[in-house]
PDB file of C-alpha atoms in Angstrom:
ATOM      1  CA  MET A 185       0.102  -0.140   0.052  1.00 47.00           C
ATOM      2  CA  LYS A 186       2.919   1.968   0.941  1.00 48.00           C
ATOM      3  CA  ALA A 187       4.405   2.153  -2.469  1.00 52.00           C
ATOM      4  CA  GLU A 188       0.832   2.383  -4.621  1.00 53.00           C
ATOM      5  CA  MET A 189       0.762   5.882  -2.339  1.00 49.00           C
ATOM      6  CA  ASP A 190       4.362   6.569  -3.533  1.00 52.00           C
ATOM      7  CA  GLY A 191       3.557   6.458  -6.849  1.00 52.00           C
ATOM      8  CA  GLN A 192      -0.090   8.513  -6.388  1.00 50.00           C
ATOM      9  CA  LEU A 193       1.424  11.143  -4.806  1.00 46.00           C
ATOM     10  CA  GLN A 194       4.120  11.975  -7.449  1.00 51.00           C
ATOM     11  CA  GLY A 195       3.078  14.790  -9.599  1.00 48.00           C
ATOM     12  CA  ARG A 196       0.969  16.154  -6.989  1.00 49.00           C
ATOM     13  CA  SER A 197       1.654  19.582  -4.235  1.00 45.00           C
ATOM     14  CA  ASP A 198       3.725  19.002  -1.400  1.00 47.00           C
ATOM     15  CA  ASN A 199       0.313  19.199   0.825  1.00 44.00           C
ATOM     16  CA  ALA A 200      -1.312  16.334  -1.218  1.00 45.00           C
ATOM     17  CA  VAL A 201      -2.064  13.145   0.095  1.00 47.00           C
ATOM     18  CA  VAL A 202      -4.027  10.220  -1.724  1.00 49.00           C
ATOM     19  CA  LEU A 203      -5.243   7.057  -0.376  1.00 51.00           C
ATOM     20  CA  ASP A 204      -6.359   4.197  -2.749  1.00 53.00           C
ATOM     21  CA  GLY A 205      -9.943   3.120  -3.231  1.00 53.00           C
ATOM     22  CA  THR A 206     -10.179   1.644   0.530  1.00 54.00           C
ATOM     23  CA  LYS A 207     -12.734   2.407   2.839  1.00 52.00           C
ATOM     24  CA  LEU A 208     -11.627   3.331   6.099  1.00 51.00           C
ATOM     25  CA  THR A 209     -14.192   3.555   9.259  1.00 54.00           C
ATOM     26  CA  TYR A 210     -13.240   5.107  12.315  1.00 48.00           C
ATOM     27  CA  GLY A 211     -10.827   3.134  14.421  1.00 50.00           C
ATOM     28  CA  THR A 212      -9.164   1.974  11.322  1.00 52.00           C
ATOM     29  CA  ALA A 213      -4.906   2.237  11.608  1.00 51.00           C
ATOM     30  CA  ALA A 214      -4.280   2.822   8.251  1.00 51.00           C
ATOM     31  CA  ASP A 215      -0.054   4.336   7.661  1.00 52.00           C
ATOM     32  CA  VAL A 216      -0.306   7.369   5.521  1.00 50.00           C
ATOM     33  CA  ALA A 217       2.408   9.187   4.202  1.00 51.00           C
ATOM     34  CA  VAL A 218       3.534  12.533   5.030  1.00 49.00           C
ATOM     35  CA  PRO A 219       5.477  14.698   2.719  1.00 51.00           C
ATOM     36  CA  THR A 220       9.002  16.406   4.235  1.00 48.00           C
ATOM     37  CA  GLY A 221      11.046  18.448   2.421  1.00 49.00           C
ATOM     38  CA  GLY A 222      10.132  17.445  -0.692  1.00 49.00           C
ATOM     39  CA  ALA A 223      10.985  13.792  -0.228  1.00 49.00           C
ATOM     40  CA  THR A 224       8.161  11.598   1.058  1.00 48.00           C
ATOM     41  CA  THR A 225       9.386   9.339   3.570  1.00 49.00           C
ATOM     42  CA  GLY A 226       6.267   8.434   5.345  1.00 52.00           C
ATOM     43  CA  TYR A 227       7.731   9.891   8.540  1.00 58.00           C
ATOM     44  CA  LEU A 228       8.439  12.909  10.758  1.00 62.00           C
ATOM     45  CA  ASN A 229      11.858  13.504  11.791  1.00 72.00           C
ATOM     46  CA  PHE A 230      12.851  14.580  15.195  1.00 73.00           C
ATOM     47  CA  PHE A 231      13.117  18.876  14.369  1.00 75.00           C
ATOM     48  CA  GLU A 232       9.576  18.618  12.347  1.00 75.00           C
ATOM     49  CA  TYR A 233       7.937  16.588  15.378  1.00 72.00           C
ATOM     50  CA  MET A 234       9.423  19.196  18.074  1.00 75.00           C
ATOM     51  CA  LYS A 235       7.995  21.702  16.112  1.00 75.00           C
ATOM     52  CA  TYR A 236       4.697  20.215  15.429  1.00 73.00           C
ATOM     53  CA  LEU A 237       4.698  20.070  19.376  1.00 72.00           C
ATOM     54  CA  SER A 238       6.166  23.066  20.075  1.00 71.00           C
ATOM     55  CA  CYS A 239       3.109  24.889  17.498  1.00 73.00           C
ATOM     56  CA  GLU A 240       0.280  22.565  19.321  1.00 70.00           C
ATOM     57  CA  TYR A 241       1.474  22.615  23.147  1.00 72.00           C
ATOM     58  CA  PHE A 242       3.835  24.919  24.225  1.00 76.00           C
ATOM     59  CA  HIS A 243       2.901  28.375  21.745  1.00 75.00           C
ATOM     60  CA  GLY A 244      -0.468  27.725  23.483  1.00 76.00           C
ATOM     61  CA  ILE A 245       0.356  27.244  26.746  1.00 81.00           C
ATOM     62  CA  LEU A 246       2.446  30.602  26.640  1.00 81.00           C
ATOM     63  CA  PHE A 247      -0.511  32.151  25.475  1.00 81.00           C
ATOM     64  CA  VAL A 248      -3.294  31.244  28.128  1.00 82.00           C
ATOM     65  CA  THR A 249      -0.432  31.616  30.807  1.00 84.00           C
ATOM     66  CA  LEU A 250       0.676  35.509  29.269  1.00 81.00           C
ATOM     67  CA  SER A 251      -3.445  36.516  29.271  1.00 80.00           C
ATOM     68  CA  VAL A 252      -3.940  34.983  32.824  1.00 81.00           C
ATOM     69  CA  LEU A 253      -1.064  37.416  33.922  1.00 77.00           C
ATOM     70  CA  PHE A 254      -2.100  40.503  32.176  1.00 73.00           C
ATOM     71  CA  ALA A 255      -5.800  40.175  33.371  1.00 71.00           C
ATOM     72  CA  LEU A 256      -4.501  39.665  37.025  1.00 72.00           C
ATOM     73  CA  MET A 257      -1.570  41.925  37.425  1.00 67.00           C
ATOM     74  CA  VAL A 258      -1.774  44.751  34.636  1.00 66.00           C
ATOM     75  CA  PRO A 259      -4.241  47.634  36.294  1.00 65.00           C
ATOM     76  CA  ALA A 260      -7.578  48.555  34.849  1.00 62.00           C
ATOM     77  CA  ALA A 261      -6.238  52.015  34.494  1.00 58.00           C
ATOM     78  CA  LEU A 262      -3.587  50.973  31.807  1.00 61.00           C
ATOM     79  CA  THR A 263      -6.837  49.725  29.763  1.00 64.00           C
ATOM     80  CA  LYS A 264      -7.896  53.007  29.462  1.00 71.00           C
ATOM     81  CA  PRO A 265      -5.914  55.363  26.621  1.00 72.00           C
ATOM     82  CA  GLU A 266      -6.181  58.819  28.142  1.00 73.00           C
ATOM     83  CA  ARG A 267      -4.647  57.115  31.415  1.00 72.00           C
ATOM     84  CA  VAL A 268      -2.172  55.492  29.418  1.00 72.00           C
ATOM     85  CA  LYS A 269      -1.408  59.070  27.988  1.00 76.00           C
ATOM     86  CA  ALA A 270      -1.229  60.316  31.665  1.00 75.00           C
ATOM     87  CA  MET A 271       1.289  58.048  32.666  1.00 78.00           C
ATOM     88  CA  ALA A 272       3.475  58.671  29.335  1.00 80.00           C
ATOM     89  CA  GLY A 273       3.683  62.240  29.963  1.00 81.00           C
ATOM     90  CA  ARG A 274       4.451  62.018  33.480  1.00 85.00           C
ATOM     91  CA  LEU A 275       7.319  59.515  32.789  1.00 88.00           C
ATOM     92  CA  PHE A 276       8.313  61.715  29.846  1.00 89.00           C
ATOM     93  CA  LYS A 277       8.416  64.785  32.024  1.00 91.00           C
ATOM     94  CA  ARG A 278      10.121  63.396  34.917  1.00 92.00           C
ATOM     95  CA  ALA A 279      12.919  62.271  31.539  1.00 92.00           C
ATOM     96  CA  ILE A 280      13.194  65.582  31.157  1.00 92.00           C
ATOM     97  CA  ASP A 281      13.598  66.977  34.965  1.00 93.00           C
ATOM     98  CA  ILE A 282      16.396  64.636  34.973  1.00 94.00           C
ATOM     99  CA  VAL A 283      18.192  65.490  31.691  1.00 94.00           C
ATOM    100  CA  GLY A 284      17.369  69.399  32.633  1.00 93.00           C
ATOM    101  CA  ALA A 285      18.324  69.339  35.881  1.00 94.00           C
ATOM    102  CA  THR A 286      21.643  67.400  35.249  1.00 95.00           C
ATOM    103  CA  VAL A 287      22.622  69.692  32.339  1.00 94.00           C
ATOM    104  CA  GLY A 288      21.765  73.037  34.683  1.00 92.00           C
ATOM    105  CA  LEU A 289      23.890  71.786  37.381  1.00 94.00           C
ATOM    106  CA  ILE A 290      26.956  71.439  34.944  1.00 94.00           C
ATOM    107  CA  LEU A 291      26.312  74.763  33.385  1.00 92.00           C
ATOM    108  CA  THR A 292      26.024  76.799  36.611  1.00 92.00           C
ATOM    109  CA  LEU A 293      28.773  74.963  38.494  1.00 93.00           C
ATOM    110  CA  PRO A 294      31.078  78.601  38.616  1.00 93.00           C
ATOM    111  CA  LEU A 295      28.675  79.864  40.114  1.00 92.00           C
ATOM    112  CA  PHE A 296      28.225  77.601  42.474  1.00 92.00           C
ATOM    113  CA  ILE A 297      31.960  78.511  43.378  1.00 91.00           C
ATOM    114  CA  ILE A 298      31.530  82.401  43.305  1.00 93.00           C
ATOM    115  CA  LEU A 299      28.078  83.001  44.936  1.00 92.00           C
ATOM    116  CA  PRO A 300      29.224  81.310  48.219  1.00 91.00           C
ATOM    117  CA  VAL A 301      32.107  83.610  48.259  1.00 92.00           C
ATOM    118  CA  LEU A 302      29.999  86.484  47.815  1.00 92.00           C
ATOM    119  CA  ILE A 303      26.961  84.996  50.246  1.00 91.00           C
ATOM    120  CA  LYS A 304      29.724  85.236  52.979  1.00 90.00           C
ATOM    121  CA  LEU A 305      31.539  88.403  52.343  1.00 90.00           C
ATOM    122  CA  ASP A 306      27.527  89.892  51.901  1.00 87.00           C
ATOM    123  CA  SER A 307      26.867  89.166  55.408  1.00 86.00           C
ATOM    124  CA  PRO A 308      27.494  86.746  58.351  1.00 88.00           C
ATOM    125  CA  GLY A 309      25.917  83.123  58.030  1.00 86.00           C
ATOM    126  CA  SER A 310      25.343  79.830  55.868  1.00 89.00           C
ATOM    127  CA  VAL A 311      25.137  79.659  52.201  1.00 90.00           C
ATOM    128  CA  PHE A 312      22.628  77.288  51.675  1.00 91.00           C
ATOM    129  CA  TYR A 313      19.372  77.769  53.106  1.00 88.00           C
ATOM    130  CA  THR A 314      17.000  74.908  54.047  1.00 90.00           C
ATOM    131  CA  GLN A 315      13.430  75.186  54.717  1.00 89.00           C
ATOM    132  CA  VAL A 316      10.102  72.639  54.790  1.00 91.00           C
ATOM    133  CA  ARG A 317       7.781  72.863  52.100  1.00 92.00           C
ATOM    134  CA  VAL A 318       4.816  71.397  50.658  1.00 91.00           C
ATOM    135  CA  GLY A 319       5.229  69.024  47.645  1.00 90.00           C
ATOM    136  CA  GLU A 320       2.888  67.003  45.644  1.00 89.00           C
ATOM    137  CA  ASN A 321      -0.355  65.419  47.291  1.00 86.00           C
ATOM    138  CA  ARG A 322       0.069  61.911  46.577  1.00 77.00           C
ATOM    139  CA  ARG A 323      -3.402  61.388  48.440  1.00 73.00           C
ATOM    140  CA  LYS A 324      -5.792  61.390  45.551  1.00 60.00           C
ATOM    141  CA  ARG A 325      -8.547  60.851  47.096  1.00 56.00           C
ATOM    142  CA  ASP A 326      -9.380  58.520  50.822  1.00 51.00           C
ATOM    143  CA  ARG A 327      -7.200  54.668  50.634  1.00 50.00           C
ATOM    144  CA  ARG A 328     -11.067  53.277  51.811  1.00 46.00           C
ATOM    145  CA  PHE A 329     -13.215  55.168  49.335  1.00 42.00           C
ATOM    146  CA  HIS A 330     -14.595  51.862  48.003  1.00 44.00           C
ATOM    147  CA  GLN A 331     -14.978  50.464  51.124  1.00 48.00           C
ATOM    148  CA  LYS A 332     -18.806  48.778  51.915  1.00 49.00           C
ATOM    149  CA  SER A 333     -20.994  50.622  53.599  1.00 51.00           C
ATOM    150  CA  ASP A 334     -20.778  48.082  56.577  1.00 51.00           C
ATOM    151  CA  ILE A 335     -17.613  48.329  57.215  1.00 52.00           C
ATOM    152  CA  VAL A 336     -17.059  50.861  60.317  1.00 56.00           C
ATOM    153  CA  GLU A 337     -14.071  52.756  60.357  1.00 55.00           C
ATOM    154  CA  ARG A 338     -11.413  51.232  62.873  1.00 59.00           C
ATOM    155  CA  ARG A 339      -8.495  53.970  62.157  1.00 59.00           C
ATOM    156  CA  ARG A 340      -8.043  56.068  65.455  1.00 61.00           C
ATOM    157  CA  ARG A 341      -6.387  58.913  63.744  1.00 57.00           C
ATOM    158  CA  ASP A 342      -5.145  59.052  59.670  1.00 55.00           C
ATOM    159  CA  ARG A 343      -1.721  58.092  58.854  1.00 58.00           C
ATOM    160  CA  ARG A 344      -0.723  61.615  58.652  1.00 58.00           C
ATOM    161  CA  ARG A 345       0.878  63.048  61.375  1.00 61.00           C
ATOM    162  CA  GLU A 346      -0.516  66.498  60.167  1.00 65.00           C
ATOM    163  CA  ASN A 347      -1.953  66.938  57.363  1.00 69.00           C
ATOM    164  CA  ILE A 348      -0.804  69.370  55.566  1.00 72.00           C
ATOM    165  CA  MET A 349      -2.128  68.336  51.704  1.00 79.00           C
ATOM    166  CA  GLY A 350       1.273  67.465  50.358  1.00 84.00           C
ATOM    167  CA  LYS A 351       4.132  65.194  50.985  1.00 88.00           C
ATOM    168  CA  PRO A 352       6.468  67.954  52.587  1.00 90.00           C
ATOM    169  CA  PHE A 353      10.470  68.108  51.640  1.00 92.00           C
ATOM    170  CA  LYS A 354      13.067  70.304  52.342  1.00 93.00           C
ATOM    171  CA  VAL A 355      14.233  72.979  49.775  1.00 93.00           C
ATOM    172  CA  ILE A 356      17.764  74.172  49.193  1.00 93.00           C
ATOM    173  CA  LYS A 357      18.320  77.339  48.158  1.00 92.00           C
ATOM    174  CA  PHE A 358      21.355  80.298  48.547  1.00 92.00           C
ATOM    175  CA  ARG A 359      20.319  82.068  51.317  1.00 90.00           C
ATOM    176  CA  THR A 360      19.304  85.962  50.333  1.00 88.00           C
ATOM    177  CA  MET A 361      18.343  86.839  53.705  1.00 84.00           C
ATOM    178  CA  VAL A 362      20.109  87.645  57.201  1.00 81.00           C
ATOM    179  CA  GLN A 363      20.816  84.501  59.422  1.00 79.00           C
ATOM    180  CA  ASP A 364      17.832  83.686  61.605  1.00 71.00           C
ATOM    181  CA  ALA A 365      15.769  85.981  59.615  1.00 68.00           C
ATOM    182  CA  GLU A 366      12.180  84.281  61.337  1.00 67.00           C
ATOM    183  CA  LYS A 367      13.405  83.441  64.978  1.00 63.00           C
ATOM    184  CA  LYS A 368      11.636  86.428  66.284  1.00 61.00           C
ATOM    185  CA  CYS A 369       9.097  87.502  63.558  1.00 62.00           C
ATOM    186  CA  GLY A 370       7.860  83.206  62.663  1.00 62.00           C
ATOM    187  CA  PRO A 371       6.776  82.452  59.348  1.00 64.00           C
ATOM    188  CA  VAL A 372       6.127  85.853  57.391  1.00 64.00           C
ATOM    189  CA  TRP A 373       5.793  87.051  53.917  1.00 62.00           C
ATOM    190  CA  ALA A 374       8.919  88.948  52.596  1.00 66.00           C
ATOM    191  CA  THR A 375       7.707  92.335  51.175  1.00 63.00           C
ATOM    192  CA  ARG A 376       9.550  95.424  49.329  1.00 66.00           C
ATOM    193  CA  ASN A 377      12.009  96.404  50.601  1.00 68.00           C
ATOM    194  CA  ASP A 378      12.348  93.890  53.182  1.00 72.00           C
ATOM    195  CA  PRO A 379      15.103  94.661  55.697  1.00 75.00           C
ATOM    196  CA  ARG A 380      15.646  91.330  56.247  1.00 82.00           C
ATOM    197  CA  ILE A 381      16.800  90.745  52.528  1.00 83.00           C
ATOM    198  CA  THR A 382      20.471  91.617  51.858  1.00 87.00           C
ATOM    199  CA  LYS A 383      21.709  93.643  49.778  1.00 88.00           C
ATOM    200  CA  LEU A 384      23.226  90.427  47.264  1.00 89.00           C
ATOM    201  CA  GLY A 385      20.111  88.753  48.411  1.00 86.00           C
ATOM    202  CA  SER A 386      17.990  91.335  46.650  1.00 87.00           C
ATOM    203  CA  PHE A 387      19.795  90.760  43.639  1.00 89.00           C
ATOM    204  CA  LEU A 388      19.746  86.658  43.558  1.00 88.00           C
ATOM    205  CA  ARG A 389      15.932  87.163  44.366  1.00 86.00           C
ATOM    206  CA  LYS A 390      15.506  89.322  41.320  1.00 84.00           C
ATOM    207  CA  THR A 391      17.353  87.285  39.323  1.00 84.00           C
ATOM    208  CA  ARG A 392      16.146  83.869  40.551  1.00 84.00           C
ATOM    209  CA  LEU A 393      20.067  82.793  41.008  1.00 89.00           C
ATOM    210  CA  ASP A 394      18.811  81.591  44.635  1.00 90.00           C
ATOM    211  CA  GLU A 395      17.083  78.763  43.468  1.00 90.00           C
ATOM    212  CA  ILE A 396      19.874  77.110  41.227  1.00 92.00           C
ATOM    213  CA  PRO A 397      20.421  74.278  44.009  1.00 94.00           C
ATOM    214  CA  GLN A 398      17.084  73.464  43.918  1.00 94.00           C
ATOM    215  CA  PHE A 399      18.564  71.826  40.994  1.00 95.00           C
ATOM    216  CA  LEU A 400      19.373  68.785  43.587  1.00 94.00           C
ATOM    217  CA  ASN A 401      15.557  68.739  44.908  1.00 95.00           C
ATOM    218  CA  VAL A 402      14.527  67.805  40.887  1.00 95.00           C
ATOM    219  CA  LEU A 403      17.068  65.386  41.392  1.00 94.00           C
ATOM    220  CA  LYS A 404      15.779  63.977  43.998  1.00 92.00           C
ATOM    221  CA  GLY A 405      12.075  63.789  42.586  1.00 91.00           C
ATOM    222  CA  ASP A 406      10.420  66.234  45.290  1.00 92.00           C
ATOM    223  CA  MET A 407      10.244  68.792  42.155  1.00 94.00           C
ATOM    224  CA  SER A 408       9.656  69.009  38.621  1.00 94.00           C
ATOM    225  CA  LEU A 409      11.781  71.494  36.248  1.00 94.00           C
ATOM    226  CA  VAL A 410       8.302  73.618  36.159  1.00 94.00           C
ATOM    227  CA  GLY A 411       5.168  73.649  38.089  1.00 92.00           C
ATOM    228  CA  PRO A 412       3.502  75.055  40.892  1.00 92.00           C
ATOM    229  CA  ARG A 413       5.947  77.357  43.718  1.00 90.00           C
ATOM    230  CA  PRO A 414       6.337  75.050  46.243  1.00 91.00           C
ATOM    231  CA  GLU A 415       4.681  76.676  49.483  1.00 89.00           C
ATOM    232  CA  ARG A 416       5.306  76.385  53.414  1.00 88.00           C
ATOM    233  CA  PRO A 417       3.360  74.584  55.626  1.00 88.00           C
ATOM    234  CA  ALA A 418       1.587  77.332  57.855  1.00 85.00           C
ATOM    235  CA  PHE A 419       0.741  79.008  54.456  1.00 85.00           C
ATOM    236  CA  VAL A 420      -0.663  76.396  53.010  1.00 86.00           C
ATOM    237  CA  LYS A 421      -3.001  75.234  55.962  1.00 85.00           C
ATOM    238  CA  GLU A 422      -3.754  79.318  56.053  1.00 85.00           C
ATOM    239  CA  LEU A 423      -4.443  80.022  52.511  1.00 85.00           C
ATOM    240  CA  ALA A 424      -6.457  76.680  51.917  1.00 85.00           C
ATOM    241  CA  THR A 425      -9.253  78.414  54.083  1.00 86.00           C
ATOM    242  CA  LYS A 426      -9.107  81.211  52.434  1.00 86.00           C
ATOM    243  CA  ILE A 427      -9.119  80.803  48.788  1.00 87.00           C
ATOM    244  CA  GLU A 428     -10.991  78.628  47.018  1.00 85.00           C
ATOM    245  CA  ASN A 429      -9.538  74.976  45.030  1.00 87.00           C
ATOM    246  CA  TYR A 430      -6.459  76.218  46.553  1.00 87.00           C
ATOM    247  CA  GLU A 431      -5.362  72.461  47.186  1.00 87.00           C
ATOM    248  CA  GLY A 432      -6.057  71.695  43.862  1.00 88.00           C
ATOM    249  CA  ARG A 433      -2.365  73.393  42.579  1.00 89.00           C
ATOM    250  CA  LEU A 434      -0.598  70.546  44.733  1.00 89.00           C
ATOM    251  CA  ALA A 435      -2.076  67.506  42.011  1.00 89.00           C
ATOM    252  CA  VAL A 436       0.900  67.892  40.453  1.00 91.00           C
ATOM    253  CA  LYS A 437       4.782  68.208  42.218  1.00 93.00           C
ATOM    254  CA  PRO A 438       5.787  71.955  42.740  1.00 93.00           C
ATOM    255  CA  GLY A 439       8.083  73.227  40.008  1.00 93.00           C
ATOM    256  CA  LEU A 440      11.989  75.451  39.987  1.00 91.00           C
ATOM    257  CA  THR A 441       9.690  77.999  37.970  1.00 90.00           C
ATOM    258  CA  GLY A 442       6.364  78.036  36.521  1.00 90.00           C
ATOM    259  CA  LEU A 443       3.604  79.949  35.247  1.00 89.00           C
ATOM    260  CA  ALA A 444       2.797  81.920  38.269  1.00 87.00           C
ATOM    261  CA  GLN A 445       6.621  82.397  38.697  1.00 84.00           C
ATOM    262  CA  VAL A 446       7.547  83.348  35.519  1.00 85.00           C
ATOM    263  CA  GLU A 447       4.001  86.051  34.970  1.00 82.00           C
ATOM    264  CA  ASN A 448       2.974  87.011  38.665  1.00 76.00           C
ATOM    265  CA  GLY A 449       6.837  86.967  40.966  1.00 68.00           C
ATOM    266  CA  TYR A 450       6.666  86.276  44.326  1.00 69.00           C
ATOM    267  CA  ASP A 451       3.926  86.545  46.365  1.00 68.00           C
ATOM    268  CA  SER A 452       3.648  89.461  49.049  1.00 65.00           C
ATOM    269  CA  ASP A 453      -0.441  89.515  49.861  1.00 69.00           C
ATOM    270  CA  ILE A 454      -3.654  87.372  49.700  1.00 77.00           C
ATOM    271  CA  GLU A 455      -4.151  89.160  45.874  1.00 79.00           C
ATOM    272  CA  SER A 456      -1.121  87.815  44.487  1.00 79.00           C
ATOM    273  CA  VAL A 457      -1.710  84.235  45.861  1.00 82.00           C
ATOM    274  CA  ASN A 458      -5.288  84.600  44.429  1.00 85.00           C
ATOM    275  CA  ARG A 459      -3.532  85.199  41.006  1.00 87.00           C
ATOM    276  CA  LYS A 460      -0.919  82.667  41.507  1.00 88.00           C
ATOM    277  CA  VAL A 461      -3.735  79.856  42.206  1.00 89.00           C
ATOM    278  CA  SER A 462      -5.360  81.322  39.044  1.00 90.00           C
ATOM    279  CA  LEU A 463      -2.429  80.402  36.890  1.00 90.00           C
ATOM    280  CA  ASP A 464      -1.489  77.419  38.603  1.00 91.00           C
ATOM    281  CA  LEU A 465      -4.722  75.979  38.193  1.00 92.00           C
ATOM    282  CA  LYS A 466      -4.694  77.274  34.572  1.00 92.00           C
ATOM    283  CA  TYR A 467      -1.531  75.319  33.990  1.00 92.00           C
ATOM    284  CA  ILE A 468      -2.283  71.863  35.261  1.00 91.00           C
ATOM    285  CA  LYS A 469      -5.382  72.235  32.960  1.00 90.00           C
ATOM    286  CA  ASP A 470      -3.808  73.252  29.920  1.00 88.00           C
ATOM    287  CA  TRP A 471      -0.395  71.021  30.878  1.00 88.00           C
ATOM    288  CA  SER A 472       1.968  69.772  27.986  1.00 87.00           C
ATOM    289  CA  ILE A 473       5.660  69.368  27.060  1.00 87.00           C
ATOM    290  CA  TRP A 474       5.448  72.487  25.042  1.00 89.00           C
ATOM    291  CA  THR A 475       3.833  74.713  27.717  1.00 90.00           C
ATOM    292  CA  ASP A 476       6.498  73.622  29.695  1.00 91.00           C
ATOM    293  CA  ILE A 477       9.286  74.570  26.945  1.00 90.00           C
ATOM    294  CA  LYS A 478       7.401  77.996  27.037  1.00 91.00           C
ATOM    295  CA  ILE A 479       7.842  78.664  30.538  1.00 92.00           C
ATOM    296  CA  LEU A 480      11.676  77.652  30.607  1.00 90.00           C
ATOM    297  CA  LEU A 481      12.347  80.029  28.193  1.00 90.00           C
ATOM    298  CA  LYS A 482      10.848  82.802  29.962  1.00 89.00           C
ATOM    299  CA  THR A 483      12.089  82.239  32.915  1.00 87.00           C
ATOM    300  CA  VAL A 484      15.721  82.644  30.782  1.00 86.00           C
ATOM    301  CA  VAL A 485      14.272  85.604  30.117  1.00 85.00           C
ATOM    302  CA  VAL A 486      13.744  86.713  33.701  1.00 80.00           C
ATOM    303  CA  VAL A 487      16.948  85.409  34.695  1.00 78.00           C
ATOM    304  CA  ILE A 488      18.807  87.672  31.995  1.00 80.00           C
ATOM    305  CA  THR A 489      16.432  90.753  32.800  1.00 77.00           C
ATOM    306  CA  GLY A 490      15.646  90.413  35.933  1.00 66.00           C
TER     307      GLY A 490
END
């Protein structure tokens, strides 16, 4: 039978298998010649048999395994295009922050040599000044937002020791005021012709050179190159009760520069804070990479022109 089949296969395509007129029923054993590589040997070799097993079993098992892992491990948020786009934007912004801060530190390295000497000659005290500021509010909503209504709240207090509406961090700057400027008066806004500001400090604040060390905060991830100005905890708690949606500006990382900084300048009263908040919320709503680039270019103009 095998010889007859070999003869019938000649002149046909490689995929053709011809049986003789034998009537076969279910369960009947028969040898069928299978063409392999152009020669009809009648049997699969080892490599072809392994390829068959791979296609039929290994690939199928791998597909099922990966499908189950995707369904169980990938957050549902990643299946929504708007969430994926927002996450990609945050990653791209972080990449720009790291590159920009690194380049900024390299370009301003001479100032880290010159300005400390000038600050020491201008007034006694430390060269750098650190202060606690409020960063991004990472708690977008209560962590028990989806809990069942019949579950009783058992926490005696909030996990935050003090609710300042965002993550606290220490900002670093070149000192522009006299040493211990707020030792007697406490936290207050700087005003025009503030006696606490040194002569060199006035120039540094006007040109924003005092904020150069904040490149280190950007590298640490506490700040971004562009974003709302980081505020002090005492002011955040006070202003949140006086200005509508003030805490909305904490939805993103604070910035070394920002729309409010280049358009509004330093805060001096409630009116200026109102303008700052409206600009911050506008920036958050209309954010794009191009917006950050324009703000950075405006910042360069402010530094040069004062």
